């Protein structure tokens, strides 16, 4: 098909050449391009949590410009750039981490009277990663009104399905840097939460960056405690190492987004500065952080007390 298109005109030939690097069949995907995929995936997933009903209508992502992308996926978005404001939560992450490497901020809000979503995304890439060091991505979702924090660490297992020693050591180092957040206070004995810890691992199927920018990448999301248990069990002498196949409970992105939006997952009552302390630990250990701050005032009803204040 592409061979036939090339014969039509030089303009079509140029367009085909522009699209070729985005095909799933392409080879030689760089670490940077894989991080673009992870960052795009986190942005779309958290945008759904923040109230975006249809990711394929997310025009800023559909109009993504690969040529404008530097160290961060959102560098190539056609959106509203934000000037950090020192006296407001908007832009505070960019202000705090402005000297560590490349920091990009974009704001997104639905148009019209009914503002169904209103959030800001900040991508922070450590200078060593900008310069070529391999790094991984931690993505943070923070809901301002309820001070709810959810974090995804993106992990790519090796071809044998095993977690690499670097991935395990990086996670251990991250855990050693952060203080466990206090468990949320239950308002009564009937309150229930599936998980109070904000940290999850997002494990992708081994697929490259794709042109289907309105979709998240295939894979699963696991509570970090389950992964830590699998790693601990595999540490016994004679075992090859922790395998993704040992993880039995997982959530697909859509279910995860629904559970966060309804208040079942995440830690509530977290001060934003405490969340930024976690982001700092991410930059020091993983190298790249995406922070999505949700300013919507939606009611969150089904979970353990994660509701808008009266």
XYZ file of C-alpha atoms in Angstrom:
310
model
C 0.000 0.000 0.000
C 2.746 2.452 0.949
C 4.652 1.580 -2.231
C 1.605 2.549 -4.301
C 1.070 5.774 -2.341
C 4.662 6.847 -2.971
C 4.046 6.868 -6.714
C 1.221 9.427 -6.516
C 3.245 12.582 -5.896
C 6.344 13.901 -4.107
C 4.073 15.365 -1.415
C 2.572 11.962 -0.659
C 6.055 10.453 -0.613
C 7.122 13.019 1.999
C 4.034 12.322 4.126
C 4.630 8.553 3.985
C 8.212 9.074 5.105
C 6.985 11.225 7.976
C 4.584 8.510 9.156
C 6.931 5.545 8.802
C 8.709 6.077 12.160
C 5.345 5.846 13.938
C 4.425 2.404 12.601
C 4.287 -0.460 15.061
C 6.412 -2.532 12.695
C 9.345 -0.136 12.880
C 12.541 -1.299 14.563
C 15.245 0.307 16.654
C 13.052 2.056 19.219
C 15.166 4.254 21.442
C 14.825 4.639 25.191
C 13.557 8.149 24.601
C 10.809 6.986 22.260
C 9.702 4.311 24.738
C 9.498 6.960 27.449
C 7.375 9.076 25.084
C 5.013 6.112 24.882
C 4.895 5.760 28.659
C 4.322 9.468 29.195
C 1.562 9.554 26.591
C -0.038 6.517 28.203
C 0.001 8.139 31.659
C -1.345 11.435 30.317
C -4.282 9.759 28.578
C -5.030 7.540 31.584
C -4.963 10.429 34.049
C -6.941 12.645 31.654
C -9.689 10.036 31.782
C -9.553 10.114 35.588
C -9.688 13.922 35.509
C -12.978 13.826 33.598
C -12.079 13.538 29.926
C -14.866 11.364 28.546
C -13.376 10.397 25.180
C -9.598 10.324 24.736
C -10.018 10.282 20.944
C -11.484 13.806 21.289
C -8.386 15.002 23.121
C -7.314 17.282 20.282
C -3.989 18.273 21.835
C -2.864 14.637 21.731
C -4.262 13.924 18.284
C -2.360 16.939 16.930
C 0.890 15.818 18.544
C 3.955 17.089 16.657
C 6.841 14.628 16.761
C 9.290 17.200 15.393
C 8.656 19.492 18.399
C 9.254 16.745 20.956
C 12.428 16.945 22.968
C 12.949 14.891 26.115
C 9.219 14.818 26.945
C 6.161 13.671 25.040
C 4.147 16.727 26.050
C 6.765 18.960 24.413
C 5.095 17.996 21.124
C 1.534 18.735 22.202
C -0.497 21.545 20.714
C -1.920 22.952 23.938
C -1.739 25.863 26.314
C 1.689 26.440 27.798
C 1.708 27.616 31.378
C 3.815 30.306 33.003
C 4.555 28.977 36.506
C 2.889 31.065 39.202
C 4.738 31.178 42.511
C 1.701 31.831 44.706
C -0.584 29.172 43.264
C -0.551 25.378 43.096
C -0.597 25.647 39.313
C 2.978 25.627 38.163
C 4.411 24.820 41.604
C 6.014 21.584 40.403
C 7.648 23.391 37.493
C 8.900 26.106 39.805
C 10.377 23.626 42.274
C 12.152 21.497 39.652
C 13.008 24.137 37.068
C 16.760 23.647 37.510
C 17.054 19.862 37.325
C 16.874 19.393 33.546
C 13.998 19.831 31.095
C 10.633 20.876 32.526
C 7.545 21.285 30.326
C 4.116 22.433 31.528
C 0.803 22.219 29.670
C -2.707 23.116 30.825
C -5.874 21.396 29.573
C -9.476 22.448 30.134
C -12.685 21.592 28.347
C -14.205 24.399 26.334
C -17.581 25.948 26.916
C -19.642 26.576 30.037
C -19.556 23.003 31.323
C -15.890 22.515 32.228
C -15.837 18.739 32.479
C -12.065 18.621 32.952
C -9.440 21.073 34.143
C -5.924 19.854 34.782
C -2.269 20.685 34.356
C 0.503 18.303 33.286
C 4.153 18.875 34.137
C 6.915 16.686 32.699
C 10.286 16.788 34.463
C 13.321 15.058 32.928
C 16.593 14.932 34.823
C 19.531 16.444 32.922
C 21.384 13.127 32.894
C 18.446 11.530 31.042
C 18.290 14.483 28.631
C 21.980 13.806 27.955
C 21.325 10.163 27.103
C 21.257 8.149 30.333
C 18.563 5.504 30.413
C 15.707 6.341 32.733
C 12.207 5.221 33.577
C 9.001 7.119 34.233
C 6.956 7.658 37.378
C 3.576 9.299 36.746
C 1.656 11.138 39.470
C -2.031 12.044 39.607
C -3.031 14.565 42.277
C -6.582 15.760 42.897
C -6.409 19.160 44.606
C -9.846 19.281 46.214
C -9.455 15.971 48.084
C -5.624 15.969 48.153
C -5.687 12.474 46.639
C -2.431 11.015 45.314
C -1.968 8.092 42.929
C 1.376 7.104 41.434
C 2.270 4.771 38.571
C 5.790 3.472 38.030
C 6.303 2.291 34.445
C 8.234 -0.962 34.175
C 9.288 -2.861 31.054
C 10.233 -6.485 31.760
C 12.997 -8.110 29.771
C 12.438 -10.446 26.785
C 12.414 -13.420 29.176
C 9.553 -11.903 31.155
C 11.753 -11.195 34.182
C 12.193 -7.908 35.990
C 15.706 -6.590 35.485
C 17.987 -6.089 38.462
C 18.160 -2.374 37.561
C 14.370 -2.073 37.788
C 14.345 -3.827 41.158
C 17.193 -1.753 42.558
C 15.622 1.483 41.325
C 12.354 0.622 43.062
C 14.196 -0.287 46.269
C 16.109 2.991 46.129
C 12.903 4.929 45.581
C 11.266 3.251 48.567
C 14.240 4.092 50.732
C 13.883 7.772 49.776
C 10.218 8.291 50.601
C 8.342 8.102 53.853
C 5.221 5.996 53.822
C 2.203 8.235 53.741
C -0.209 7.927 56.672
C -3.206 5.718 56.100
C -6.385 7.655 55.548
C -8.658 8.113 58.535
C -11.836 6.084 58.187
C -14.902 8.116 59.059
C -16.803 5.088 60.330
C -16.559 1.304 60.470
C -18.393 0.963 57.150
C -15.798 2.941 55.194
C -13.732 0.687 52.958
C -10.800 1.121 50.610
C -9.204 -1.569 48.485
C -5.826 0.089 48.828
C -4.485 3.075 50.742
C -0.967 3.050 49.311
C -0.739 5.377 46.280
C 1.964 3.393 44.426
C 1.184 1.015 41.545
C 3.349 -0.547 38.840
C 2.306 -0.226 35.193
C 3.731 -3.136 33.200
C 3.486 -2.869 29.436
C 3.204 -5.546 26.884
C 6.359 -5.388 24.734
C 5.052 -2.999 22.091
C 6.771 0.057 20.589
C 5.518 3.604 20.349
C 2.406 3.652 18.183
C 0.613 6.100 15.916
C -2.669 5.381 17.748
C -2.186 8.393 19.986
C -5.748 8.362 21.316
C -5.176 4.995 23.000
C -3.187 3.869 25.986
C -0.691 1.074 25.441
C -1.669 -2.520 26.309
C -0.542 -3.867 29.623
C -1.637 -4.149 33.234
C -1.457 -2.266 36.527
C -0.434 -4.004 39.747
C -0.394 -2.903 43.381
C 3.237 -2.376 44.301
C 2.964 -4.591 47.368
C 2.173 -7.592 45.167
C 5.209 -6.938 42.980
C 7.413 -6.523 46.046
C 6.170 -9.871 47.356
C 6.969 -11.571 44.037
C 10.450 -10.057 44.061
C 11.014 -11.217 47.631
C 9.838 -14.757 46.860
C 12.114 -14.963 43.807
C 15.101 -13.881 45.877
C 15.445 -17.400 47.283
C 18.596 -19.276 46.161
C 18.231 -21.192 42.913
C 15.337 -19.186 41.502
C 15.890 -17.229 38.258
C 14.359 -13.979 39.453
C 10.921 -12.335 39.667
C 8.716 -12.926 36.650
C 5.693 -11.016 35.404
C 3.998 -14.410 35.185
C 4.044 -14.618 38.982
C 1.673 -11.655 39.241
C -1.902 -12.872 39.346
C -4.050 -9.826 40.124
C -4.109 -6.905 37.725
C -6.233 -4.075 36.400
C -6.564 -2.932 32.832
C -6.209 0.861 32.380
C -9.951 1.519 32.003
C -10.853 -0.270 35.242
C -7.995 1.447 37.047
C -9.171 4.867 35.884
C -12.714 4.144 37.081
C -11.542 2.957 40.503
C -9.375 6.028 41.022
C -12.128 8.374 39.845
C -14.651 6.789 42.221
C -12.262 7.023 45.141
C -11.390 3.375 45.675
C -7.673 3.709 44.921
C -5.109 6.195 46.167
C -4.069 7.990 49.338
C -6.187 10.958 50.408
C -5.315 13.929 52.576
C -1.822 14.217 51.104
C -0.358 17.755 51.124
C 0.884 18.778 47.698
C 4.367 19.482 49.062
C 4.512 15.881 50.327
C 3.598 14.678 46.846
C 6.409 16.820 45.420
C 8.822 15.156 47.865
C 7.918 11.865 46.162
C 8.460 13.497 42.768
C 11.922 14.591 43.877
C 12.731 10.999 44.846
C 11.524 9.905 41.402
C 13.803 12.330 39.601
C 16.761 11.181 41.685
C 16.104 7.455 41.147
C 14.107 6.990 37.915
C 14.983 10.189 36.073
C 11.614 11.198 34.601
C 8.355 12.284 36.271
C 4.972 13.286 34.875
C 2.745 15.167 37.337
C -0.944 15.617 36.471
C -2.743 17.993 38.851
C -6.537 17.801 38.663
C -8.454 20.954 39.644
C -11.954 19.613 38.990
C -14.520 19.753 41.804
C -16.345 16.577 40.815
C -18.053 14.542 43.498
C -16.205 11.293 44.234
C -18.630 8.990 45.880
C -17.986 5.269 46.061
C -14.682 4.996 47.861
C -13.441 5.501 51.368
C -14.443 9.086 52.018
C -12.914 10.571 48.853
C -15.592 13.167 48.279
C -15.624 16.852 47.611
C -15.882 18.845 50.827
C -19.312 20.027 51.765
